[in-house]
Amino acid sequence: MIKLTNIHKSYSTEFTNLHVLKGIDLHIKQGEFVSIMGSSGSGKSTLLNILGILDGYDEGEYYLNGNLIKNNSQVEAAGYRNNLIGFVFQSFNLLGFKTAKENVALPLYYQKVPRKERQERALEYLEQVGLREWADHFPNQMSGGQQQRVAIARALISNPKVLLADEPTGALDSKTSEDVMNIFKEVNDQGITIIIVTHEQEVAEKTNRIIRVSDGNIISTDVKQNSHI
Amino acid sequence: MIDVDKWEEIFSTIGRHKLRTALTAFGVFWGIFMLVLLLGAGNGLGNGISNTFRDDAINSIWLWRGKTSMAYAGFKEGRQIKFDNSDYDYLQEQFKDVESITGRFYLGGDKNVTYSNTTVSYPVRGVNPGHKLLMNSIITEGRYISDKDVDQNTKVAVIGKTVKENLFKDEEAIGKQINIGGIVYTVVGIFRDPGSEWDMRVIFIPISTAQTLYAGTDEIHQIMFTGGDLSSDEMMQLEKDILLALAEKKGFDPNDKQAVGSWNMAQEYQQFLSLLFAINSIVWLVGFFSIISGVIGVSNIMLIIVKERTKEIGIRKALGATPKSIVSMILQESVFLTAIAGYLGMVCGIGILFLLSGVETEFFRTPQVNFGVISVATLILVISGALAGLIPALKAAKINPVLAMKE
């Protein structure tokens, strides 16, 4: 599903050249449930952005679902994001002026899905995250956990191959975090690859594989059973 | 095809920022509104002044008697220069090609005019046939003074519309006898004048009749020319030539400005045209700046809108929005807003001009506005609003969604 070979990425300013990723090799198979861990500045967020085609890379090769993702045009990138990838963010990133249903339906708008079908599918996915009755509420009328569930429904509606989550529980209490992680688990059971960036050990331990990133390198890719520091 | 979703997006954004929307819309509205009013006012002013000139022939030269201010050919200064029939004949001969010439003889004060039992006083003037062109008189019934009348000193009168109404009421006037200061005339014509009411209280009789019956003289008080379609330069030259010819005939210094008074309507008209040009220039200048300020207002707001929506744009991009869909979303909103506001400004401006269209004063009448000009101005505003939005929109579309979402 995802294959990274010798990925390098630097951010250069006028005075410094910050080498963030120093030759990442990573292979994630279809249907895996993976977490990426690392301290801040380790390069884990940059890695996730590259995986999400939100950011480019300097060297190496990235294959997503068999497509080489390199120097894509904005339109191509938008197409991949729309069709292959679903995003879940720490701060939910729902549009505040749209109802839960409208937020969930938004990716389908960019797929030019007819209006009626969008509405129906949005309700379906809200049902899946247990928020059907909240369809006509605005984000500011919902709790953090509910908002994140709406965001997950939104990420799933376009039927992506990969779900990328950047600190999805970072803004939630531990009980709510658990609910959200359970939803991820259910989604993963449907065969969707899930990659979660986190610094919380409890969250990482709910996944099947933990990839530890430090100083721009992958230092371990433990499988769950023997992942202990 | 109408994209319902896009419009829904636009209305929801507009609805979310009522004050900002109102301010933008007002800037555009005001720019167009003021432009319409200004252009209308400029036109109204022009129409008003054109109308005052409609009264008399635009190309006319007026000559009147004066006193010499320079000694010449053995005559001392201060000599009275008078016109008589021989001067008229001489000028008529000298300036055959000029459209018309007429003399005018005033009967001192108003004369009592009687028909049947009604007596009213009116100004009475002796004139030549050319006087009709000079005054732009319109004959509504009968005829004007003819050459034959002047040659034969006939006792005929052409009366103004007001005179006819006062004396004859609904009765037929042509062929009736009226008594002017004791002498009986036959009414041969009735005229209307595009100028004031006052001009239609006048009675014209043949100049020769006036000279002989009331004064026993061949004196003429004023001589006037009309130049037809001569240009104003040609009219200025004609005035000079006439004065030169008179100087020779009457024996005064050609440089003496006091010997014969003269007034050239063409010069006046020329001044009026340059005044009108100046007014129009100012109107356009002010209009131009009101459009510019509208454009700047719209541009500013567009910048703010894009800035405010950076995060939203980032989210949309992460969800698969193409740069094109981002740009068109922002542009459509701007075009929609400016078009509606511009159209409203246009309608209100034209509405006010419509209310004023009944106004008819000496200097201002029937303000109107060229619809095409206003439409183009509105279009310019809409397009520049779009362009103003385009630059920040393009920038927004290029934004890295990760950075945008961190805003």
XYZ file of C-alpha atoms in Angstrom:
636
model
C 0.000 0.000 0.000
C 2.650 2.453 1.117
C 6.290 2.110 0.199
C 8.906 4.696 1.100
C 12.472 4.292 -0.119
C 15.297 6.464 1.146
C 13.138 9.577 1.669
C 15.051 12.776 2.432
C 13.539 16.092 3.278
C 15.197 19.358 4.310
C 13.825 22.761 5.052
C 16.326 25.385 4.112
C 16.181 28.965 5.149
C 18.610 31.707 4.251
C 20.962 30.750 7.075
C 20.346 27.128 7.921
C 19.613 23.887 6.234
C 17.463 21.712 8.438
C 17.702 18.077 7.438
C 14.424 16.693 8.804
C 14.155 13.250 7.239
C 17.403 11.429 6.666
C 16.627 8.461 4.463
C 13.361 6.899 5.601
C 12.581 3.395 4.387
C 9.131 2.202 5.293
C 6.694 -0.364 4.032
C 3.097 -0.446 5.210
C 0.811 -3.110 3.862
C -2.868 -2.844 3.020
C -5.021 -3.125 6.151
C -2.279 -2.388 8.699
C -2.995 -0.372 11.839
C 0.188 1.561 12.512
C 1.292 4.326 14.828
C 4.240 6.632 14.320
C 5.829 7.831 17.551
C 8.555 10.293 18.248
C 9.349 13.391 20.225
C 8.593 16.790 18.770
C 11.148 17.700 16.137
C 11.801 14.068 15.340
C 10.285 14.447 11.882
C 7.145 12.391 12.490
C 4.774 15.159 11.412
C 6.799 15.836 8.281
C 6.621 12.147 7.512
C 2.850 12.175 7.892
C 2.557 15.251 5.653
C 4.582 13.521 2.966
C 2.414 10.420 3.299
C -0.672 12.660 2.948
C 0.789 14.463 -0.087
C 0.391 17.668 1.827
C 4.128 18.223 1.503
C 6.781 17.151 -0.978
C 10.161 15.453 -0.441
C 13.635 16.002 -1.877
C 15.029 12.569 -2.491
C 13.825 8.970 -2.652
C 10.613 7.406 -3.828
C 7.092 7.188 -2.411
C 4.600 4.745 -3.850
C 0.978 5.028 -2.739
C -1.332 2.270 -3.918
C 1.094 1.607 -6.750
C 1.349 5.269 -7.842
C 4.677 7.071 -7.651
C 3.953 10.258 -5.713
C 6.592 12.712 -6.795
C 6.435 16.267 -8.082
C 2.703 16.002 -8.605
C 0.729 18.968 -9.787
C -1.657 20.540 -7.305
C -4.579 19.042 -9.190
C -3.116 15.516 -9.124
C -2.289 15.849 -5.451
C -5.835 17.021 -4.751
C -7.142 14.009 -6.648
C -5.026 11.526 -4.625
C -5.984 13.184 -1.383
C -9.617 13.093 -2.383
C -9.713 9.473 -3.538
C -7.067 7.580 -1.564
C -6.529 9.397 1.692
C -8.678 10.422 4.600
C -7.357 12.871 7.206
C -8.094 13.223 10.878
C -6.460 16.111 12.715
C -5.689 16.917 16.308
C -7.829 20.036 16.212
C -10.642 18.286 14.291
C -10.626 21.003 11.614
C -14.339 20.977 11.041
C -15.818 23.984 9.243
C -17.623 25.858 11.975
C -20.321 27.283 9.749
C -21.415 23.880 8.478
C -23.501 21.264 10.257
C -22.060 17.849 11.069
C -23.812 16.410 8.032
C -22.452 19.133 5.713
C -18.951 18.691 7.094
C -19.054 14.964 6.483
C -20.419 15.440 2.951
C -17.747 17.964 1.917
C -15.175 15.551 0.363
C -17.919 14.153 -1.870
C -18.585 17.674 -3.170
C -15.061 17.667 -4.571
C -15.746 14.279 -6.127
C -18.743 15.825 -7.885
C -21.132 13.387 -6.253
C -24.766 14.519 -6.652
C -26.202 16.394 -3.748
C -28.818 13.900 -2.681
C -26.358 11.031 -2.630
C -23.914 13.127 -0.608
C -26.562 13.749 2.043
C -27.510 10.096 2.252
C -23.953 8.881 2.508
C -23.123 11.533 5.100
C -25.959 10.264 7.297
C -24.746 6.700 6.783
C -21.244 7.554 7.984
C -22.547 9.610 10.894
C -24.533 6.518 11.861
C -21.334 4.513 11.782
C -19.665 6.846 14.301
C -22.871 6.936 16.357
C -23.842 10.540 15.682
C -26.801 10.304 13.357
C -29.022 12.343 15.716
C -26.396 15.078 15.690
C -26.468 15.504 11.920
C -27.923 19.028 12.004
C -25.790 20.329 14.855
C -22.912 22.712 14.347
C -19.444 21.777 15.634
C -19.585 24.311 18.483
C -22.690 22.519 19.816
C -20.750 19.249 20.175
C -18.137 17.885 22.564
C -14.535 17.358 21.468
C -15.038 13.615 21.165
C -18.135 14.096 19.073
C -16.325 16.545 16.817
C -13.498 14.092 16.289
C -15.999 11.374 15.411
C -17.553 13.718 12.847
C -14.049 14.327 11.485
C -13.484 10.570 11.222
C -16.811 10.169 9.383
C -15.674 12.917 7.033
C -12.342 11.163 6.465
C -14.113 7.890 5.696
C -16.876 9.097 3.421
C -14.693 9.240 0.318
C -13.906 5.562 0.877
C -10.150 6.052 1.224
C -7.493 3.365 1.154
C -5.529 5.049 3.929
C -6.627 7.001 6.972
C -3.962 9.397 8.263
C -4.482 10.746 11.764
C -2.282 13.460 13.245
C -2.498 13.305 17.055
C -6.215 12.423 16.825
C -6.580 12.150 20.603
C -4.290 15.019 21.513
C -7.198 17.284 22.446
C -9.355 14.644 24.146
C -9.597 13.204 27.652
C -8.636 9.582 28.177
C -12.195 8.192 28.170
C -13.020 9.939 24.895
C -9.636 8.940 23.481
C -10.570 5.357 24.056
C -13.887 5.791 22.212
C -12.093 7.331 19.272
C -9.488 4.597 19.215
C -12.275 1.993 19.224
C -13.760 3.613 16.169
C -10.338 3.476 14.469
C -10.204 -0.178 15.361
C -13.597 -0.809 13.752
C -12.562 1.091 10.647
C -9.370 -0.926 10.456
C -11.409 -4.096 10.701
C -13.082 -3.050 7.453
C -9.687 -3.263 5.781
C -8.716 0.403 5.698
C -5.055 1.083 6.417
C -4.680 3.446 9.374
C -1.594 5.447 10.299
C -1.709 7.454 13.503
C 0.930 9.950 14.570
C 0.987 10.227 18.349
C 3.208 10.722 21.339
C 0.887 8.905 23.697
C 2.049 5.417 24.568
C -1.489 4.194 25.395
C -2.695 5.252 21.978
C 0.267 3.654 20.232
C -0.277 0.429 22.086
C -3.763 0.100 20.639
C -2.209 -0.181 17.169
C -0.637 -3.282 15.712
C 2.727 -1.794 14.900
C 4.665 1.117 16.363
C 7.164 2.982 14.207
C 9.552 5.083 16.265
C 11.129 8.084 14.636
C 14.045 9.958 16.089
C 16.156 12.666 14.548
C 14.974 11.961 11.038
C 15.495 8.229 11.138
C 13.288 5.267 11.865
C 14.837 3.597 14.886
C 12.398 0.725 15.302
C 9.304 -0.746 13.699
C 8.108 -3.006 16.493
C 5.143 -5.255 16.134
C 2.751 -4.827 19.080
C 3.504 -7.977 21.085
C 7.098 -7.038 21.926
C 6.888 -3.271 21.973
C 8.240 -2.188 25.324
C 10.822 0.342 26.287
C -25.962 25.013 -15.371
C -26.453 26.523 -11.972
C -24.242 24.979 -9.336
C -26.583 24.975 -6.351
C -23.839 24.011 -3.917
C -21.563 26.795 -4.978
C -24.334 29.332 -4.527
C -25.185 27.859 -1.181
C -21.528 28.304 -0.203
C -21.588 31.904 -1.395
C -24.776 32.782 0.456
C -23.567 31.126 3.626
C -20.283 33.091 3.563
C -22.097 36.307 2.795
C -24.549 35.595 5.563
C -21.779 34.873 8.068
C -20.109 38.245 7.524
C -22.991 40.655 7.332
C -21.083 43.807 8.236
C -18.182 43.083 5.921
C -20.578 42.219 3.125
C -22.616 45.339 3.743
C -19.524 47.565 3.705
C -18.188 46.093 0.482
C -21.554 46.266 -1.167
C -22.014 49.844 -0.019
C -18.638 50.905 -1.450
C -19.553 49.538 -4.843
C -23.113 50.791 -4.623
C -21.971 54.292 -3.729
C -19.366 54.436 -6.490
C -21.881 53.587 -9.190
C -24.647 55.631 -7.606
C -22.493 58.766 -7.481
C -21.257 58.203 -11.001
C -24.829 58.004 -12.301
C -25.851 61.138 -10.405
C -22.775 63.073 -11.511
C -23.141 62.157 -15.154
C -26.840 62.924 -14.958
C -26.181 66.286 -13.345
C -23.547 67.120 -15.960
C -25.980 66.289 -18.708
C -28.741 68.241 -16.994
C -26.511 71.286 -16.822
C -25.611 70.875 -20.488
C -29.242 70.428 -21.488
C -30.216 73.512 -19.513
C -27.647 75.731 -21.166
C -28.324 74.321 -24.626
C -31.942 75.174 -24.056
C -31.240 78.841 -23.321
C -29.426 79.034 -26.608
C -32.370 77.525 -28.426
C -34.262 80.809 -27.935
C -32.467 82.761 -30.633
C -30.381 81.708 -33.599
C -27.059 80.368 -32.317
C -25.099 82.105 -35.061
C -26.064 85.753 -34.813
C -24.255 89.085 -34.788
C -25.931 92.136 -33.250
C -24.963 95.729 -34.114
C -26.095 98.871 -32.352
C -25.376 102.587 -32.484
C -22.470 104.102 -30.623
C -20.290 107.210 -30.288
C -16.813 107.417 -31.832
C -13.990 107.396 -29.329
C -11.268 108.341 -31.872
C -10.872 111.281 -34.204
C -10.923 110.147 -37.820
C -10.739 111.762 -41.252
C -11.251 115.276 -39.942
C -14.087 114.321 -37.567
C -13.633 114.809 -33.876
C -14.242 111.995 -31.416
C -17.627 111.728 -29.680
C -19.574 111.765 -32.936
C -22.872 109.840 -32.833
C -23.025 107.016 -35.351
C -26.559 106.181 -36.491
C -27.902 103.552 -38.879
C -30.408 104.254 -41.633
C -31.965 102.427 -44.558
C -28.978 103.150 -46.810
C -26.694 101.382 -44.314
C -29.021 98.398 -44.299
C -29.056 98.280 -48.137
C -25.293 98.685 -48.225
C -24.667 95.827 -45.737
C -27.217 93.644 -47.489
C -25.374 94.229 -50.756
C -21.928 93.694 -49.197
C -22.890 90.489 -47.361
C -25.231 88.870 -49.849
C -24.017 85.380 -49.029
C -24.764 85.619 -45.323
C -27.925 83.734 -44.312
C -30.027 86.688 -43.226
C -29.946 90.359 -42.234
C -32.584 92.384 -40.487
C -33.018 95.861 -39.086
C -35.044 96.600 -36.014
C -36.973 99.773 -35.209
C -38.367 100.193 -31.708
C -41.562 102.133 -31.100
C -40.808 103.849 -27.790
C -42.489 101.994 -24.918
C -45.445 99.617 -25.237
C -48.332 100.584 -27.511
C -52.015 100.254 -26.734
C -53.459 97.656 -29.029
C -57.217 97.333 -29.490
C -59.382 94.647 -31.012
C -63.121 94.985 -30.727
C -63.608 96.051 -27.051
C -60.304 94.770 -25.669
C -57.253 97.021 -25.252
C -53.881 95.782 -23.976
C -50.390 97.316 -24.333
C -47.674 95.384 -26.088
C -44.153 96.086 -27.327
C -44.235 96.727 -31.090
C -41.200 96.425 -33.346
C -40.541 97.236 -36.979
C -38.486 94.484 -38.575
C -37.301 93.005 -41.876
C -38.255 89.454 -43.006
C -34.826 88.176 -41.829
C -35.905 88.836 -38.251
C -37.816 85.563 -38.234
C -34.574 83.550 -38.517
C -32.860 85.728 -35.919
C -35.528 85.033 -33.291
C -36.149 81.412 -34.282
C -39.842 82.400 -34.483
C -42.199 79.648 -35.535
C -45.200 80.699 -37.616
C -48.208 78.747 -36.393
C -50.779 80.465 -38.596
C -50.586 82.802 -41.633
C -47.226 84.290 -42.619
C -44.362 86.497 -41.452
C -43.439 90.042 -42.613
C -42.426 89.839 -46.299
C -40.086 91.905 -48.509
C -43.155 93.208 -50.292
C -44.572 94.505 -46.979
C -41.347 96.409 -46.352
C -41.213 97.792 -49.926
C -44.804 98.953 -49.879
C -45.104 100.056 -46.228
C -48.140 97.825 -45.815
C -50.044 97.957 -42.562
C -49.826 94.300 -41.570
C -48.940 92.814 -38.194
C -47.555 89.469 -37.028
C -48.607 88.845 -33.445
C -47.246 86.575 -30.738
C -49.263 83.693 -29.382
C -49.921 85.531 -26.100
C -51.235 88.590 -27.948
C -53.566 86.371 -29.953
C -54.870 84.663 -26.824
C -55.400 87.972 -24.967
C -57.129 89.830 -27.766
C -58.912 87.178 -29.768
C -59.453 84.366 -27.254
C -60.770 81.473 -29.378
C -61.685 83.699 -32.302
C -59.894 83.473 -35.650
C -57.281 86.272 -35.775
C -55.863 86.110 -39.303
C -57.354 88.849 -41.545
C -58.834 90.751 -38.553
C -58.105 94.419 -37.998
C -56.313 95.650 -34.891
C -55.572 99.184 -33.853
C -51.977 99.882 -32.799
C -51.549 103.349 -31.319
C -54.253 104.779 -33.572
C -53.300 103.076 -36.799
C -55.221 100.068 -38.106
C -53.332 96.916 -39.116
C -54.405 93.611 -40.600
C -53.203 90.530 -38.708
C -51.412 88.267 -41.202
C -49.609 85.831 -38.931
C -49.269 84.326 -35.476
C -45.950 83.089 -34.126
C -44.660 81.000 -31.322
C -41.186 81.420 -29.822
C -39.070 78.630 -28.312
C -37.710 81.149 -25.789
C -39.652 82.844 -23.009
C -43.312 83.796 -22.614
C -42.235 87.402 -22.898
C -41.109 86.920 -26.511
C -44.659 85.944 -27.431
C -46.103 89.278 -26.203
C -44.429 91.124 -29.091
C -46.058 92.467 -32.280
C -43.959 92.774 -35.432
C -44.782 95.194 -38.253
C -42.774 96.022 -41.413
C -39.804 98.228 -40.488
C -40.628 100.764 -43.189
C -44.171 101.153 -41.864
C -42.862 101.715 -38.332
C -40.290 104.271 -39.505
C -42.697 106.359 -41.586
C -45.954 106.163 -39.610
C -44.576 106.652 -36.100
C -41.361 108.677 -36.536
C -41.147 109.959 -40.107
C -37.545 108.851 -40.381
C -35.447 106.249 -42.152
C -33.427 105.552 -39.034
C -32.728 101.949 -37.885
C -32.002 101.188 -34.226
C -30.276 97.831 -34.589
C -28.984 95.645 -37.414
C -28.596 91.887 -36.940
C -27.166 89.066 -39.016
C -27.622 85.337 -38.737
C -24.831 83.146 -40.071
C -26.690 79.855 -40.613
C -24.260 76.999 -40.351
C -21.078 79.100 -40.366
C -18.455 77.911 -37.901
C -17.655 80.096 -34.921
C -14.326 81.081 -36.527
C -16.180 82.144 -39.647
C -18.632 84.092 -37.493
C -15.776 85.901 -35.759
C -14.351 86.810 -39.156
C -17.794 87.917 -40.411
C -18.165 90.247 -37.431
C -14.801 91.844 -38.216
C -15.683 92.222 -41.903
C -19.039 93.819 -41.109
C -17.459 96.328 -38.719
C -14.783 97.136 -41.304
C -17.384 97.680 -44.006
C -19.392 99.929 -41.662
C -16.273 101.891 -40.724
C -15.711 102.609 -44.383
C -19.320 103.530 -45.075
C -19.812 105.662 -41.970
C -16.310 107.084 -41.880
C -14.919 106.058 -38.493
C -11.613 104.568 -37.441
C -11.653 100.796 -38.099
C -9.936 100.381 -34.710
C -12.626 102.332 -32.890
C -14.510 99.851 -30.717
C -17.005 102.451 -29.456
C -18.401 103.728 -32.765
C -20.605 100.705 -33.328
C -21.528 98.235 -30.636
C -21.428 94.595 -31.621
C -22.161 91.293 -29.982
C -21.441 87.898 -31.428
C -23.522 84.975 -30.218
C -21.030 82.518 -31.711
C -18.424 83.693 -29.228
C -20.856 83.209 -26.409
C -21.734 79.742 -27.669
C -18.067 78.877 -27.925
C -17.596 79.882 -24.294
C -20.574 77.795 -23.353
C -19.128 74.795 -25.159
C -15.821 75.088 -23.339
C -17.696 75.499 -20.056
C -19.649 72.353 -20.819
C -16.434 70.552 -21.666
C -14.927 71.638 -18.362
C -17.998 70.470 -16.438
C -17.940 67.132 -18.201
C -14.231 66.728 -17.524
C -14.752 67.348 -13.828
C -17.700 64.966 -13.760
C -15.612 62.260 -15.377
C -12.663 62.910 -13.109
C -14.800 62.669 -9.977
C -16.592 59.655 -11.411
C -13.293 58.001 -12.201
C -12.080 58.454 -8.646
C -15.331 57.199 -7.169
C -14.923 54.051 -9.273
C -11.286 53.743 -8.202
C -12.229 54.069 -4.553
C -14.853 51.378 -5.067
C -12.233 49.130 -6.633
C -9.816 49.733 -3.764
C -12.567 48.990 -1.266
C -13.420 45.725 -2.957
C -9.748 44.732 -3.234
C -9.184 45.366 0.447
C -12.155 43.325 1.479
C -11.109 40.485 -0.817
C -7.680 40.439 0.807
C -9.270 40.252 4.235
C -11.689 37.559 3.145
C -8.893 35.360 1.847
C -6.812 35.983 4.947
C -9.721 35.070 7.191
C -10.494 31.937 5.270
C -6.934 30.603 5.113
C -7.677 27.822 7.573
C -10.892 26.904 5.832
C -9.032 26.783 2.518
C -6.407 24.532 4.069
C -9.086 22.127 5.311
C -10.812 22.101 1.947
C -7.504 21.366 0.235
C -6.776 18.486 2.581
C -10.186 17.099 1.714
C -9.375 17.170 -1.983
C -10.303 20.665 -3.202
C -8.396 21.590 -6.352
C -6.778 25.036 -6.597
C -9.294 25.882 -9.305
C -12.253 25.165 -7.054
C -10.752 27.396 -4.351
C -10.162 30.277 -6.757
C -13.585 30.031 -8.305
C -15.243 29.911 -4.898
C -13.601 33.163 -3.854
C -14.071 34.892 -7.206
C -17.703 33.969 -7.544
C -18.427 35.506 -4.212
C -16.686 38.733 -5.137
C -18.299 38.968 -8.559
C -21.710 38.202 -7.154
C -21.391 40.847 -4.471
C -20.057 43.613 -6.725
C -22.519 42.848 -9.492
C -25.541 43.003 -7.201
C -24.320 46.134 -5.426
C -23.320 47.816 -8.685
C -26.660 47.024 -10.215
C -28.489 48.438 -7.201
C -26.382 51.610 -7.384
C -27.245 51.940 -11.039
C -30.966 51.425 -10.453
C -31.098 53.889 -7.541
C -29.102 56.503 -9.446
C -31.283 56.205 -12.518
C -34.358 56.238 -10.284
C -33.320 59.564 -8.762
C -32.552 60.999 -12.190
C -35.985 59.826 -13.278
C -37.580 61.726 -10.394
C -35.622 64.816 -11.427
C -36.491 64.448 -15.100
C -39.420 66.845 -14.723
C -37.129 69.644 -13.546
C -36.843 72.435 -16.098
C -34.990 75.536 -15.001
C -32.803 77.913 -16.907
C -29.575 76.122 -16.034
C -30.724 72.593 -15.332
C -33.211 70.419 -17.143
C -33.973 66.775 -17.867
C -30.851 65.173 -16.382
C -30.199 61.920 -18.172
C -27.464 59.372 -18.347
C -26.089 57.161 -21.030
C -27.100 53.658 -20.025
C -24.210 52.112 -21.949
C -21.632 54.240 -20.104
C -23.056 53.238 -16.729
C -23.204 49.575 -17.663
C -19.567 49.684 -18.700
C -18.628 51.413 -15.438
C -20.440 48.724 -13.449
C -18.753 46.049 -15.498
C -15.356 47.637 -14.848
C -16.069 47.605 -11.141
C -17.161 43.972 -11.203
C -14.147 42.895 -13.241
C -11.703 44.821 -11.111
C -13.355 43.386 -8.010
C -12.745 39.952 -9.502
C -9.152 40.786 -10.400
C -8.615 42.215 -6.947
C -9.861 38.966 -5.496
C -7.930 36.869 -7.996
C -4.451 37.613 -6.672
C -5.121 36.664 -3.049
C -7.288 33.771 -4.241
C -4.457 32.371 -6.355
C -2.145 32.753 -3.419
C -4.630 31.010 -1.177
C -4.993 28.151 -3.635
C -1.243 27.571 -3.501
C -1.145 27.544 0.259
C 0.269 24.466 1.958
C -2.752 22.918 3.677
C -0.707 21.915 6.728
C 0.454 25.476 7.341
C -2.978 26.895 6.564
C -4.662 24.624 9.100
C -2.222 25.697 11.808
C -3.389 29.339 11.492
